[in-house]
Amino acid sequence: MININARREQYKGFDIVVKLLGFFDDPSASRYWYCGYVRVPVDHKFYCMDYGEIERSVNVHGGITFFGGLQGLDGFYIGFDCGHGGDTPQMQDEEYTLNECMRLVDQLIEVGDAI
């Protein structure tokens, strides 16, 4: 699997990363999809928390499918992918994934305020 694209944004003080990932071994069967990640601040209750608790507390496309560090970036990230059955990179594109990341940030703020 290779990362062929990455976009970094800031939204309400949170770092967002959108990546286009894929397998390109056979051009006739190439498969790619977008993934979105949000950096969780050190003082947030989800910082380094177990996947299960995070998954039960937020709603994002396909559910949380990643938590941990991203190569080359500092911090603890949670994320999701748009590589589920029925997903297409034309429908779940970069903008869609970025908007889902922003929606995830809004939920993290809401959960954080509830502490």
Coordinates of C-alpha atoms in Angstrom, one line a residue:
M1 CA 0.0 0.0 0.0
I2 CA 1.3 3.5 -0.8
N3 CA 0.3 7.0 0.3
I4 CA 0.0 9.0 -2.9
N5 CA -1.4 12.2 -1.5
A6 CA -1.8 14.0 1.8
R7 CA -3.6 17.2 2.7
R8 CA -3.2 18.9 6.1
E9 CA -5.6 21.5 7.5
Q10 CA -6.5 23.2 10.8
Y11 CA -10.0 23.3 12.0
K12 CA -11.1 24.8 15.3
G13 CA -7.5 24.2 16.6
F14 CA -7.3 20.6 15.6
D15 CA -4.9 19.2 13.0
I16 CA -6.6 17.2 10.2
V17 CA -4.8 15.0 7.7
V18 CA -6.5 13.6 4.6
K19 CA -4.6 10.9 2.7
L20 CA -5.3 9.1 -0.5
L21 CA -4.1 5.5 -0.1
G22 CA -4.1 2.6 -2.5
F23 CA -2.7 -0.5 -4.0
F24 CA -1.3 -0.1 -7.5
D25 CA 0.5 -3.4 -8.2
D26 CA -1.8 -4.2 -11.2
P27 CA -3.0 -1.1 -13.1
S28 CA -6.1 -3.0 -14.3
A29 CA -7.1 -3.6 -10.7
S30 CA -5.8 -0.6 -8.9
R31 CA -7.8 0.3 -5.8
Y32 CA -7.6 3.6 -3.9
W33 CA -9.5 5.3 -1.2
Y34 CA -9.4 8.4 1.1
C35 CA -8.7 8.2 4.8
G36 CA -9.2 11.0 7.3
Y37 CA -7.3 11.6 10.6
V38 CA -7.7 14.1 13.4
R39 CA -4.9 14.8 16.0
V40 CA -6.3 14.4 19.5
P41 CA -4.9 17.1 21.9
V42 CA -2.9 15.8 25.0
D43 CA -5.5 17.3 27.4
H44 CA -8.5 15.6 25.6
K45 CA -10.1 12.6 27.3
F46 CA -9.5 10.5 24.1
Y47 CA -5.8 11.1 24.1
C48 CA -4.2 7.7 23.8
M49 CA -7.5 6.1 24.8
D50 CA -8.5 2.6 23.8
Y51 CA -10.2 2.3 20.4
G52 CA -13.4 0.9 21.8
E53 CA -14.3 3.9 24.0
I54 CA -13.6 6.3 21.2
E55 CA -15.7 4.2 18.7
R56 CA -18.7 4.3 21.0
S57 CA -18.5 8.0 21.5
V58 CA -18.3 9.4 18.0
N59 CA -20.0 8.8 14.7
V60 CA -18.0 9.1 11.5
H61 CA -18.1 7.5 8.0
G62 CA -17.5 3.7 8.4
G63 CA -16.6 4.2 12.1
I64 CA -13.2 4.8 13.7
T65 CA -10.7 2.4 12.0
F66 CA -7.4 4.0 13.2
F67 CA -5.9 5.2 16.4
G68 CA -2.2 5.9 17.1
G69 CA 0.7 7.7 15.5
L70 CA 1.0 8.8 11.9
Q71 CA 4.3 8.3 10.2
G72 CA 6.3 11.6 10.1
L73 CA 3.8 13.4 12.4
D74 CA 3.9 14.0 16.1
G75 CA 0.8 13.2 18.2
F76 CA -2.0 10.8 18.7
Y77 CA -4.5 10.5 15.8
I78 CA -7.8 8.9 15.4
G79 CA -9.2 8.2 11.9
F80 CA -11.5 6.5 9.5
D81 CA -11.3 5.2 6.0
C82 CA -13.5 5.4 2.9
G83 CA -12.6 2.0 1.7
H84 CA -15.8 0.1 2.7
G85 CA -18.1 -1.8 0.5
G86 CA -20.0 0.7 -1.7
D87 CA -17.5 3.5 -1.2
T88 CA -15.9 5.0 -4.3
P89 CA -13.2 7.7 -4.4
Q90 CA -15.4 9.7 -6.7
M91 CA -18.2 9.9 -4.1
Q92 CA -16.1 9.7 -0.9
D93 CA -13.5 12.1 -2.3
E94 CA -11.0 14.5 -0.7
E95 CA -13.6 17.1 0.1
Y96 CA -16.0 14.6 1.5
T97 CA -13.3 13.1 3.7
L98 CA -12.2 16.6 4.9
N99 CA -15.8 17.4 5.8
E100 CA -16.1 14.1 7.8
C101 CA -12.9 15.1 9.6
M102 CA -14.5 18.5 10.5
R103 CA -17.6 16.7 11.7
L104 CA -15.3 14.4 13.8
V105 CA -13.6 17.5 15.3
D106 CA -17.0 19.0 16.2
Q107 CA -17.9 15.7 18.0
L108 CA -14.5 15.7 19.8
I109 CA -15.1 19.2 21.1
E110 CA -18.6 18.2 22.3
V111 CA -17.3 15.1 24.1
G112 CA -14.4 17.1 25.5
D113 CA -16.8 19.8 26.9
A114 CA -18.7 17.0 28.6
I115 CA -15.8 16.1 30.8

